[in-house]
mmCIF file of C-alpha atoms and ligand atoms in Angstrom:
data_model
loop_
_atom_site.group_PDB
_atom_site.id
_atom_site.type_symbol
_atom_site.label_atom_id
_atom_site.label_comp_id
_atom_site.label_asym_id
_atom_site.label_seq_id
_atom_site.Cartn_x
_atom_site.Cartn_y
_atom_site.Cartn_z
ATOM 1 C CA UNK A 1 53.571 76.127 75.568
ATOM 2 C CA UNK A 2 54.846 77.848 79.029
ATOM 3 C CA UNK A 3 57.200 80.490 78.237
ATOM 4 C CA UNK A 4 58.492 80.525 81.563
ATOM 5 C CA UNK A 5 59.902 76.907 81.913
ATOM 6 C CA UNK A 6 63.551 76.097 81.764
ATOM 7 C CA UNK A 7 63.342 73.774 78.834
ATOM 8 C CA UNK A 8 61.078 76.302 76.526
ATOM 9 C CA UNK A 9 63.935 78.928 77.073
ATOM 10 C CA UNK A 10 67.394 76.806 77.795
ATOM 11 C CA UNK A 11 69.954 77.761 75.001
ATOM 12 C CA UNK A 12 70.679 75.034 73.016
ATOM 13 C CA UNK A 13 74.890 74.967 74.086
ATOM 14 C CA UNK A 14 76.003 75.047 77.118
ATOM 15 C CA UNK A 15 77.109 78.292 78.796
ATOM 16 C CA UNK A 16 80.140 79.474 77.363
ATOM 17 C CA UNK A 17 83.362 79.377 80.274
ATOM 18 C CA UNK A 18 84.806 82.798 80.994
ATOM 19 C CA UNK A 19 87.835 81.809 81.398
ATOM 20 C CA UNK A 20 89.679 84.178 84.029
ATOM 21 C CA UNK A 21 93.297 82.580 83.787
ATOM 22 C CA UNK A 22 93.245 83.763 80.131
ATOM 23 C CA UNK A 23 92.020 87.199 80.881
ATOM 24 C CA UNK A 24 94.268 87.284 84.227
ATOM 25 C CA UNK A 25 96.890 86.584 81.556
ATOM 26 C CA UNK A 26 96.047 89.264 79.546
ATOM 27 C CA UNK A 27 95.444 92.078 82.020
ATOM 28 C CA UNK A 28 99.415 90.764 83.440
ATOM 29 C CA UNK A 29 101.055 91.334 80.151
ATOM 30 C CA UNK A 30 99.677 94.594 79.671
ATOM 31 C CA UNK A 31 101.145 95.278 83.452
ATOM 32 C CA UNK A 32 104.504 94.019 81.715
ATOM 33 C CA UNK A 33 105.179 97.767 79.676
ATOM 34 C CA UNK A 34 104.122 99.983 82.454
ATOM 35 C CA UNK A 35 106.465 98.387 84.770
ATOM 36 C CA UNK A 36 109.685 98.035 82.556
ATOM 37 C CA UNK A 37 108.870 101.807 82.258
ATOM 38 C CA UNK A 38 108.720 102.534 86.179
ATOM 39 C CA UNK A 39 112.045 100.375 86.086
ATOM 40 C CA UNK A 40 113.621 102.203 83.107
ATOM 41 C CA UNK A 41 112.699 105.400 85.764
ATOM 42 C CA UNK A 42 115.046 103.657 88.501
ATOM 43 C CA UNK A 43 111.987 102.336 90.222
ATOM 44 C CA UNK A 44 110.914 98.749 91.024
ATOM 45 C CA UNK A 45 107.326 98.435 92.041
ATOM 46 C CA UNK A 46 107.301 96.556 95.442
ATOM 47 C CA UNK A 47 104.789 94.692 97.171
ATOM 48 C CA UNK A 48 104.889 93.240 101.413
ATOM 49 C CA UNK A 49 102.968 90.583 102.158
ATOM 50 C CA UNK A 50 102.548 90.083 105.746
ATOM 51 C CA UNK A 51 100.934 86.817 107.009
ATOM 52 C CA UNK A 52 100.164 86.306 110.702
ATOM 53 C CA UNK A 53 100.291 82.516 111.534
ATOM 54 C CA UNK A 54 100.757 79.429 109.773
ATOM 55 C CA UNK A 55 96.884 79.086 108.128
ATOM 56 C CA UNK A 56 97.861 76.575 105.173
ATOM 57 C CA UNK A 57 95.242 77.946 103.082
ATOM 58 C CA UNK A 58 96.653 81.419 103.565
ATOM 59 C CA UNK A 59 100.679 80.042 102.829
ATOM 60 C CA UNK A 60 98.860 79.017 99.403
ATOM 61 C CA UNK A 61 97.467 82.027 98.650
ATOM 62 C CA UNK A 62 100.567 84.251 99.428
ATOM 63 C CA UNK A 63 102.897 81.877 97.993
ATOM 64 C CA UNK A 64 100.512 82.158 94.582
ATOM 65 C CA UNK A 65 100.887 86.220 95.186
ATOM 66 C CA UNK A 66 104.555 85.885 95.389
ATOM 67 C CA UNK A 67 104.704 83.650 92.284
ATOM 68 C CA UNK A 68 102.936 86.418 90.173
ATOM 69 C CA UNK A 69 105.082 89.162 91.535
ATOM 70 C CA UNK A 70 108.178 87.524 90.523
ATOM 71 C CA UNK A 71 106.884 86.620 86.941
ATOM 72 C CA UNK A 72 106.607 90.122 86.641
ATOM 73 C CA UNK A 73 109.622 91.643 87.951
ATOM 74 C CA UNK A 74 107.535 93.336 90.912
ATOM 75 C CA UNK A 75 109.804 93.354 93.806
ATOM 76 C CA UNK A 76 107.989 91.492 96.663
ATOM 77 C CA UNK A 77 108.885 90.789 100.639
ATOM 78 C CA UNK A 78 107.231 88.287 102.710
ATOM 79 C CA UNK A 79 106.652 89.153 106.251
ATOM 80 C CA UNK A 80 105.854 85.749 108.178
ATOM 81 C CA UNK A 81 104.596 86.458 111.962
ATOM 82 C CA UNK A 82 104.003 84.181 115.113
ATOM 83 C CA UNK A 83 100.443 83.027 115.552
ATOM 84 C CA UNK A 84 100.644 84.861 119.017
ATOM 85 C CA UNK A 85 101.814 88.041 117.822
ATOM 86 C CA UNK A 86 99.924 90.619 119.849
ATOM 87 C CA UNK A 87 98.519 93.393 117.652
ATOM 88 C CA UNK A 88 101.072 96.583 118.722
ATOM 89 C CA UNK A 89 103.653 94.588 117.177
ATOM 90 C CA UNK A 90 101.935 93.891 113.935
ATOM 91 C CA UNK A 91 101.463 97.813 113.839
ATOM 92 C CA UNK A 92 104.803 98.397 114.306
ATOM 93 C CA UNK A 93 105.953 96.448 111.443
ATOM 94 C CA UNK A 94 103.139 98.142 109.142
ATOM 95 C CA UNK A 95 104.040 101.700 110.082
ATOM 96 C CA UNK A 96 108.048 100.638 109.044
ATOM 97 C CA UNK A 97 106.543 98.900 105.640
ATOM 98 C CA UNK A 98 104.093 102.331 105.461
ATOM 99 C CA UNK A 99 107.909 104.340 105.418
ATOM 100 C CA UNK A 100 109.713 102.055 103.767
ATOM 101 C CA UNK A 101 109.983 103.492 99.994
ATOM 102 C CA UNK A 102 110.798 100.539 98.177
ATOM 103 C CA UNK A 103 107.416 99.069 99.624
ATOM 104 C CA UNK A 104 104.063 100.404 96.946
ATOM 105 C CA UNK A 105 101.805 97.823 98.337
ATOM 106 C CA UNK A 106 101.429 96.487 101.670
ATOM 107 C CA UNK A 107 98.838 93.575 101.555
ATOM 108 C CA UNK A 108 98.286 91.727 105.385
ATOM 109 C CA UNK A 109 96.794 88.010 104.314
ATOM 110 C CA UNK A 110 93.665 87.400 106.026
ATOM 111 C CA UNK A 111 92.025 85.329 107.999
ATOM 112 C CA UNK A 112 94.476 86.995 111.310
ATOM 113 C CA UNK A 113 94.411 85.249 114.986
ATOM 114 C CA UNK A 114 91.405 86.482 116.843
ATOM 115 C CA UNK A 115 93.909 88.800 119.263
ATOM 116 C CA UNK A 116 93.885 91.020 116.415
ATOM 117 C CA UNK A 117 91.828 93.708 114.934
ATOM 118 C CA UNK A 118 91.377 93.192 111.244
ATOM 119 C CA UNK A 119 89.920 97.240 111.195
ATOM 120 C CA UNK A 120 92.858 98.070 113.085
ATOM 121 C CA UNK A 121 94.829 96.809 111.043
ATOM 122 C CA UNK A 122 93.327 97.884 107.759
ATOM 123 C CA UNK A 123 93.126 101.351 108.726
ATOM 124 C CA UNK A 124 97.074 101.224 109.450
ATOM 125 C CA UNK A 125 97.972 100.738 106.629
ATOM 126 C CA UNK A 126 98.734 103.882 104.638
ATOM 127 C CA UNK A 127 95.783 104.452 101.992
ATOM 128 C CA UNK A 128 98.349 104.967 99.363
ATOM 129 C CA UNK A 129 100.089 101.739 100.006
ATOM 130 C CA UNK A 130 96.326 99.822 100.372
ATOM 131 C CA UNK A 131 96.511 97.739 97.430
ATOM 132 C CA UNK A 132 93.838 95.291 99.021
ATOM 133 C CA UNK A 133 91.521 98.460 99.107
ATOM 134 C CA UNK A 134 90.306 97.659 102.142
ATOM 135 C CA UNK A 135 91.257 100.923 104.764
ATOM 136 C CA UNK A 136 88.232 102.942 105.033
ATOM 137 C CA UNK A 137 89.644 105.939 103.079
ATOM 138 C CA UNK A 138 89.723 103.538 99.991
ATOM 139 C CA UNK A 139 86.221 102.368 101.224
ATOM 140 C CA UNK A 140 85.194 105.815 101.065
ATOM 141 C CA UNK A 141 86.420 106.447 97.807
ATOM 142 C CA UNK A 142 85.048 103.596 96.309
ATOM 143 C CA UNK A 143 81.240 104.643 97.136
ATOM 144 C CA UNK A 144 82.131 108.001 95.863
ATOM 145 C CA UNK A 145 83.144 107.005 92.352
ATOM 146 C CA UNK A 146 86.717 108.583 93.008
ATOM 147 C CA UNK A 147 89.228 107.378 90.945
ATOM 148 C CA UNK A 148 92.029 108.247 92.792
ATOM 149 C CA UNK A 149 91.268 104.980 95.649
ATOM 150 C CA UNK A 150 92.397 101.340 95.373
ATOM 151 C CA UNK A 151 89.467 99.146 94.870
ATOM 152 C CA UNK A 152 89.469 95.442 96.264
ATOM 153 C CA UNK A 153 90.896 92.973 94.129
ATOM 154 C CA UNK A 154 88.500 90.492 93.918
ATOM 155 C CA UNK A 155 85.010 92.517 92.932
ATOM 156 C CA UNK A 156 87.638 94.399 90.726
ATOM 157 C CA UNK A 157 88.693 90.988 89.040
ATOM 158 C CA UNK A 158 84.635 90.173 88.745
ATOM 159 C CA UNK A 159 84.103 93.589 86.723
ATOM 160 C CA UNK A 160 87.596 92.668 84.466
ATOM 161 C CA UNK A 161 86.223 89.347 83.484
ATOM 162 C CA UNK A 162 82.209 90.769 82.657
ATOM 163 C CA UNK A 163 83.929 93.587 80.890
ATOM 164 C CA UNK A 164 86.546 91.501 78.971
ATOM 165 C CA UNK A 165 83.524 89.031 77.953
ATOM 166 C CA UNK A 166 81.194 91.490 76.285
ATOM 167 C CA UNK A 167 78.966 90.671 79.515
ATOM 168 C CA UNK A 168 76.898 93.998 79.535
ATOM 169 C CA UNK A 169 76.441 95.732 82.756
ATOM 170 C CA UNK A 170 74.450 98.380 82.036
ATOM 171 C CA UNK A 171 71.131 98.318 82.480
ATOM 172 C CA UNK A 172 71.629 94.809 83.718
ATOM 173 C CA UNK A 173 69.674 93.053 86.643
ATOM 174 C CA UNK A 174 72.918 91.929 88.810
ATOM 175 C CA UNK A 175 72.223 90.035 91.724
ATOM 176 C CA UNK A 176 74.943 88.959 94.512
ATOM 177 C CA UNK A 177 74.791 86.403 97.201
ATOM 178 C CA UNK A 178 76.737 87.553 100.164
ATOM 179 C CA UNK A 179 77.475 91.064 101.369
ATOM 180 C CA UNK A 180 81.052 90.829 102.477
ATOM 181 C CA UNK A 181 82.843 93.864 103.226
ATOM 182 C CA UNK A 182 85.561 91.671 100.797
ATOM 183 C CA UNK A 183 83.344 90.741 97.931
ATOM 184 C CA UNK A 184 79.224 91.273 98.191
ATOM 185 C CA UNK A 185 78.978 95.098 99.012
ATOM 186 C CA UNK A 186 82.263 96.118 97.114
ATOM 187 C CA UNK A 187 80.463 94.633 94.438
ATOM 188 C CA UNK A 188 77.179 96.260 94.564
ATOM 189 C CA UNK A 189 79.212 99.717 95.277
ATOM 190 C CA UNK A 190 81.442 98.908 91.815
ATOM 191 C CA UNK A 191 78.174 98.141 89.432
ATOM 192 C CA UNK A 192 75.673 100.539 90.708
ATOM 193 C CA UNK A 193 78.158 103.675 90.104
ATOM 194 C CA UNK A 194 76.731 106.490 87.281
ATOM 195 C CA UNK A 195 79.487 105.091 84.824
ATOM 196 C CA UNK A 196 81.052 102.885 81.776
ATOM 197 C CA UNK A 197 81.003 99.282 83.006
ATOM 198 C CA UNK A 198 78.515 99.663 85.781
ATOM 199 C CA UNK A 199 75.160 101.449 85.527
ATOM 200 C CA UNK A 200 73.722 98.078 86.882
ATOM 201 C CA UNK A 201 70.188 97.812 88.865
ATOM 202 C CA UNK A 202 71.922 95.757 92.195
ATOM 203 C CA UNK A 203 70.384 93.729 94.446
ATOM 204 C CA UNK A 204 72.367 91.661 97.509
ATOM 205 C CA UNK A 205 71.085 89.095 99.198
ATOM 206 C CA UNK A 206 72.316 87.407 102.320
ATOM 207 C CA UNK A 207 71.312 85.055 105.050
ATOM 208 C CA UNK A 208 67.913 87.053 105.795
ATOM 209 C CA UNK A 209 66.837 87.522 101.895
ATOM 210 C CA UNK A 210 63.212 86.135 101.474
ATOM 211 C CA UNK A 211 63.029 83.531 98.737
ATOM 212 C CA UNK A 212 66.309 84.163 97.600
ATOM 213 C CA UNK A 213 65.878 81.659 94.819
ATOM 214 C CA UNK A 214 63.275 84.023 93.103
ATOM 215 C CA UNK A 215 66.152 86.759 93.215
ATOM 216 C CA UNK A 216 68.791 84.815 91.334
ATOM 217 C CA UNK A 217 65.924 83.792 88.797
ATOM 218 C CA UNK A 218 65.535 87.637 87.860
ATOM 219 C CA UNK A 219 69.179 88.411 87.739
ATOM 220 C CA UNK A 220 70.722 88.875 84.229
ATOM 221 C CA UNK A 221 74.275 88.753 86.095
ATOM 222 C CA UNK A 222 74.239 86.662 88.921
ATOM 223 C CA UNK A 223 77.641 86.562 91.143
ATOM 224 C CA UNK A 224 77.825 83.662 94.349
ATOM 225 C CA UNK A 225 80.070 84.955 97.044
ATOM 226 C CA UNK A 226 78.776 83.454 99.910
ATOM 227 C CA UNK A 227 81.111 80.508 101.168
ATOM 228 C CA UNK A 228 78.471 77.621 100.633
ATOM 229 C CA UNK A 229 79.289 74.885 98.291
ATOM 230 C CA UNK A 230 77.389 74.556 95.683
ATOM 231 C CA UNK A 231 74.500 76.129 96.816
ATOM 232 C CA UNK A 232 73.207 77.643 93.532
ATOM 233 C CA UNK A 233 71.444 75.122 91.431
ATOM 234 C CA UNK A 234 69.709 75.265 87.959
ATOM 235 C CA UNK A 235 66.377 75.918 88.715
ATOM 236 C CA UNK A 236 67.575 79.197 90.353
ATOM 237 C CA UNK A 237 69.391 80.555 87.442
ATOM 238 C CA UNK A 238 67.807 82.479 84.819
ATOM 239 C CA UNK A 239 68.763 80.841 81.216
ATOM 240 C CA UNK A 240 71.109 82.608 79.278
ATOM 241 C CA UNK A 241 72.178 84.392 82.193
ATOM 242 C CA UNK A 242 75.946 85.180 82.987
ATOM 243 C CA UNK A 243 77.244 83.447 86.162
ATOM 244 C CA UNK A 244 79.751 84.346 88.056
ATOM 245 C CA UNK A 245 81.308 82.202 90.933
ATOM 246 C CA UNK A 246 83.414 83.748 94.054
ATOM 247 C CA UNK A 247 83.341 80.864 96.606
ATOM 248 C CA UNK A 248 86.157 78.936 97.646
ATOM 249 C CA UNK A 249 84.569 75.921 99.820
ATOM 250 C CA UNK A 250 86.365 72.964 101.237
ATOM 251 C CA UNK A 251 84.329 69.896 100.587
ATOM 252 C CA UNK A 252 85.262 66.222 101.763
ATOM 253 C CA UNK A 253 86.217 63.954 98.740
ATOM 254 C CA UNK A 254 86.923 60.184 99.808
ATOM 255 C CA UNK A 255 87.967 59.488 96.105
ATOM 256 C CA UNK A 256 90.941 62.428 96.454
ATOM 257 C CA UNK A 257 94.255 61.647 97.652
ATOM 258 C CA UNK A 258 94.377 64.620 100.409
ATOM 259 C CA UNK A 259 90.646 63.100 101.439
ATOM 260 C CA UNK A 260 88.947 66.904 100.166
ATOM 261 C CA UNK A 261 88.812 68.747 97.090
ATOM 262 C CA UNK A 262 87.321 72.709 96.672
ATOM 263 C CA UNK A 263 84.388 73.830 94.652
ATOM 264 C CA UNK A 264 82.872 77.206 94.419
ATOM 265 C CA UNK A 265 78.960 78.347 95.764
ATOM 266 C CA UNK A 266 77.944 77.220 92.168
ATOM 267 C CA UNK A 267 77.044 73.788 91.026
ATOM 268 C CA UNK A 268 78.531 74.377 88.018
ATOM 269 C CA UNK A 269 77.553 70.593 86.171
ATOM 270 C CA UNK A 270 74.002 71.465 86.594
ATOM 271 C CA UNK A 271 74.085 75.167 85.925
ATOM 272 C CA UNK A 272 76.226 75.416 83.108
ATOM 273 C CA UNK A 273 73.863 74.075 80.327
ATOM 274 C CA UNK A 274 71.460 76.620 81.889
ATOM 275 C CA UNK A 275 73.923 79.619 81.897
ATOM 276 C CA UNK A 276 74.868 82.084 78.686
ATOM 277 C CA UNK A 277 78.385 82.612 80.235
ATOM 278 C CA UNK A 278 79.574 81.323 83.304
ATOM 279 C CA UNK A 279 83.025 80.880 84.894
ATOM 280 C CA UNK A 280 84.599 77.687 85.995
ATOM 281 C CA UNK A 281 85.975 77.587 89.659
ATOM 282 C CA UNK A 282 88.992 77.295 89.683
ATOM 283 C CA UNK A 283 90.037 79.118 87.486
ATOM 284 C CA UNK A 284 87.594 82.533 87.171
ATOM 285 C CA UNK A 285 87.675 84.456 89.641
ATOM 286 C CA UNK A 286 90.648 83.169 91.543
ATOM 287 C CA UNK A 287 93.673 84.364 89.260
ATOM 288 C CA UNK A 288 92.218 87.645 88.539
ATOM 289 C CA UNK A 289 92.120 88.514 92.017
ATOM 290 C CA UNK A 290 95.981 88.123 92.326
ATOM 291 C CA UNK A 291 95.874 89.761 88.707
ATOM 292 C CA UNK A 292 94.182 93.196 89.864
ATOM 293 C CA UNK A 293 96.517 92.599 93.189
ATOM 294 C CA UNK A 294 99.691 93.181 90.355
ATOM 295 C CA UNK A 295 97.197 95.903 88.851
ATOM 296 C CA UNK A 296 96.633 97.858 91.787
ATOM 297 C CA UNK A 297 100.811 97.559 93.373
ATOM 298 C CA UNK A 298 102.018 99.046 89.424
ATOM 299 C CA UNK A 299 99.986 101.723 90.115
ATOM 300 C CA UNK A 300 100.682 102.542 93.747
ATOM 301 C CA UNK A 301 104.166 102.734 92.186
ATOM 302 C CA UNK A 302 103.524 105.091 89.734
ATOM 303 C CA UNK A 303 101.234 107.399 92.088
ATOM 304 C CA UNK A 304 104.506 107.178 94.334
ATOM 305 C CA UNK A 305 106.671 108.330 91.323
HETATM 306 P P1 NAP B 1 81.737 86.628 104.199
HETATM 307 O O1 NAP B 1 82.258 87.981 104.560
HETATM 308 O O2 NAP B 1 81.689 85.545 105.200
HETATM 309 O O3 NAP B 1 80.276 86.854 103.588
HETATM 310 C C1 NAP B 1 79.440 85.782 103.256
HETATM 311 C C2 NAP B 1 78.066 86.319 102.941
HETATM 312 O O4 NAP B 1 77.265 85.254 102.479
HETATM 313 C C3 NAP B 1 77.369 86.955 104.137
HETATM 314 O O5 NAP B 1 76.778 88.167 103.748
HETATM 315 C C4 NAP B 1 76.301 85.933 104.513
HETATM 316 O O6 NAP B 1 75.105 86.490 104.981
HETATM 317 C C5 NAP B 1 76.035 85.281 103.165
HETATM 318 N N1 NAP B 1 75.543 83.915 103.350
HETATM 319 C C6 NAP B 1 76.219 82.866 103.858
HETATM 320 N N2 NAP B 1 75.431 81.766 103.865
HETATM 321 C C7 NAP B 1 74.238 82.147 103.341
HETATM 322 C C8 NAP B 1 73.013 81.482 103.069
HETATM 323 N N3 NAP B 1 72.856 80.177 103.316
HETATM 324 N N4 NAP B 1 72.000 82.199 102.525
HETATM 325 C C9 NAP B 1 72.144 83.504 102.245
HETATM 326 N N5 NAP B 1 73.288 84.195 102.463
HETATM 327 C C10 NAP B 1 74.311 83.526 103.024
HETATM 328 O O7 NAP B 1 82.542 86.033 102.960
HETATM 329 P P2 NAP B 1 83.470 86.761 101.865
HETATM 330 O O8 NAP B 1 84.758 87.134 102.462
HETATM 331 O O9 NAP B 1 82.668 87.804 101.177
HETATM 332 O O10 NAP B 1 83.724 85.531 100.883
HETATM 333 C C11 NAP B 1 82.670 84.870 100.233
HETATM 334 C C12 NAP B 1 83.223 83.677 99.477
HETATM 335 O O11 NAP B 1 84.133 84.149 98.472
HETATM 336 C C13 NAP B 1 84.033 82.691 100.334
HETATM 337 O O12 NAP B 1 83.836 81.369 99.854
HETATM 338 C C14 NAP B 1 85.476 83.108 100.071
HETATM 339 O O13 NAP B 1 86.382 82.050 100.249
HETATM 340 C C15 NAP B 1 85.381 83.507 98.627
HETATM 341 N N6 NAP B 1 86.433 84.434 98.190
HETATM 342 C C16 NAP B 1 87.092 84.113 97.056
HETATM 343 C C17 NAP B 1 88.070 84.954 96.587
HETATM 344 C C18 NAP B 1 88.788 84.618 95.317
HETATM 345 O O14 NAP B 1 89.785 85.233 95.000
HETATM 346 N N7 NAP B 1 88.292 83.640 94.550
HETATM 347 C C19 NAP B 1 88.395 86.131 97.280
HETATM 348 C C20 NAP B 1 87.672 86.447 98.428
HETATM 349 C C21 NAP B 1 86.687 85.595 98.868
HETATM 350 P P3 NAP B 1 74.997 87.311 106.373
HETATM 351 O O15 NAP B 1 75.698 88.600 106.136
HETATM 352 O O16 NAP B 1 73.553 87.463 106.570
HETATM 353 O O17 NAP B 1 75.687 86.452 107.408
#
């Protein structure tokens, strides 16, 4: 009998869901103590969103941010700019948010209008307000295992959910479609680092990866963040392995009311009964972005106390 065939080696169950509201859940209530202490201290942890435009997919996602902030007494601003808005002025307001000391975190919603610089605008924002992790300081930091940075919230969410699911990383073969400054190489940088929950041997792909397929087969952690719908199918998953999904695509639905529905870059019908663990989408990696988002504000608020 061929060892190396899917049906010779497919668990019996279907891969168990990771499921990241619970854990985003978790990590928030553990938030709750640490911030009725920086309150009991006379200080509210604060959060400015900025958004640039009226992208309706970015009005959901800051609307979601604002929802979580208020749940847990983080005091939170909304800062809601003109499509046209030429770039100077969207400095200006971040230097006033960067002075403003009831403001901890200062997160600018992407995608912006193409008039704008989004590394421009990254690096304005004060690294100690940079709860999205993304000016290059933080950047910086991040490669260099320093503690002291704010890592991005969505590879940080990925991590949270592995860790919090017993997933191990070390030693692991982890491979990630999509090298996004956002997700794909903050990944890599996270679980290749000398250290506890990472220790990983990391391998990206991306749009010029030969036989990508045969990548993802090897990978004991594989993690999609590459914006195409379902592209990851069973044959290309290893069984038993842990799956992780980052992709939020747009897909037309006839049978939905609005006419579209979103799925992730995994198929997940087909891949789960392949998978050990795997997360469902929505509803893995989604809320523990805005969940490490909370993470990361608390404790710009208690560096700033
Ligand atoms: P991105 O910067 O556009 O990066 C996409 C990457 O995927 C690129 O490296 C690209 O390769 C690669 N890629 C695209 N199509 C490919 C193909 N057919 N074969 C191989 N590689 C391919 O995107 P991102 O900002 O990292 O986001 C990735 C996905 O995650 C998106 O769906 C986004 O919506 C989602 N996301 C979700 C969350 C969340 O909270 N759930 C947060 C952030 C992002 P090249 O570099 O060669 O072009």
């Amino acid at each position: 009998m061929p060892s190396n065939t899917l049906t010779s080696e497919a668990p019996d169950s279907v891969g168990t869901l990771i499921d990241g509201r619970a854990i985003a859940a978790q990590i928030q209530h553990e938030l709750a103590g640490r911030i009725t202490a920086l309150i009991e201290r006379g200080i509210v942890p604060g959060l400015a969103f900025v958004r640039v435009g009226e992208d309706p997919a970015s009005k959901v996602y800051v609307g979601r941010k604002e929802k979580a902030c208020a749940e847990l007494g983080i005091f939170s601003q909304t800062h809601v700019l003109p499509e046209q808005t030429q770039e100077s002025d969207l400095l200006v307001l971040l230097e006033r948010l960067n002075a403003d000391s009831r403001v901890h975190g200062i997160l600018v919603q992407a995608p912006l209008p193409k008039q704008i610089r989004e590394s421009i605008v990254y690096s304005t924002v004060s690294p100690k307000k940079d709860v999205d992790g993304f000016h290059p300081v933080n950047v910086g930091k991040l490669m260099l295992a320093d503690p002291t940075g704010f890592q991005p919230c969505t590879p940080a969410g990925v991590r949270e959910l592995l860790v919090r699911s017993q997933v191990k990383i070390g030693g692991a073969e982890v491979v990630i479609l999509g090298r996004g400054n956002i997700v794909g190489k903050p990944m890599a940088a996270m679980l290749c680092q000398k250290d506890k929950n990472a220790n990983a041997t990391v391998t990206i792909c991306h749009s010029a990866t030969r036989d990508l397929a045969a990548h993802c087969r090897r990978a004991d952690i594989l993690i999609a963040a590459m914006g195409v719908a379902e592209f990851v199918k069973a044959d290309m998953v290893k069984p038993g392995a842990t799956v992780i999904d980052v992709g939020v695509n747009r897909v037309n639905d006839p049978a939905a009311k609005s006419g579209s529905r979103l799925v992730g870059d995994v198929d997940f019908a087909s891949v789960r009964p392949v998978a050990g663990k795997i997360t469902p989408n929505p509803g893995g990696v989604g809320p523990m972005t805005i969940a490490m988002l909370m993470s990361n504000t608390v404790r710009a608020a208690e560096m700033a106390a």
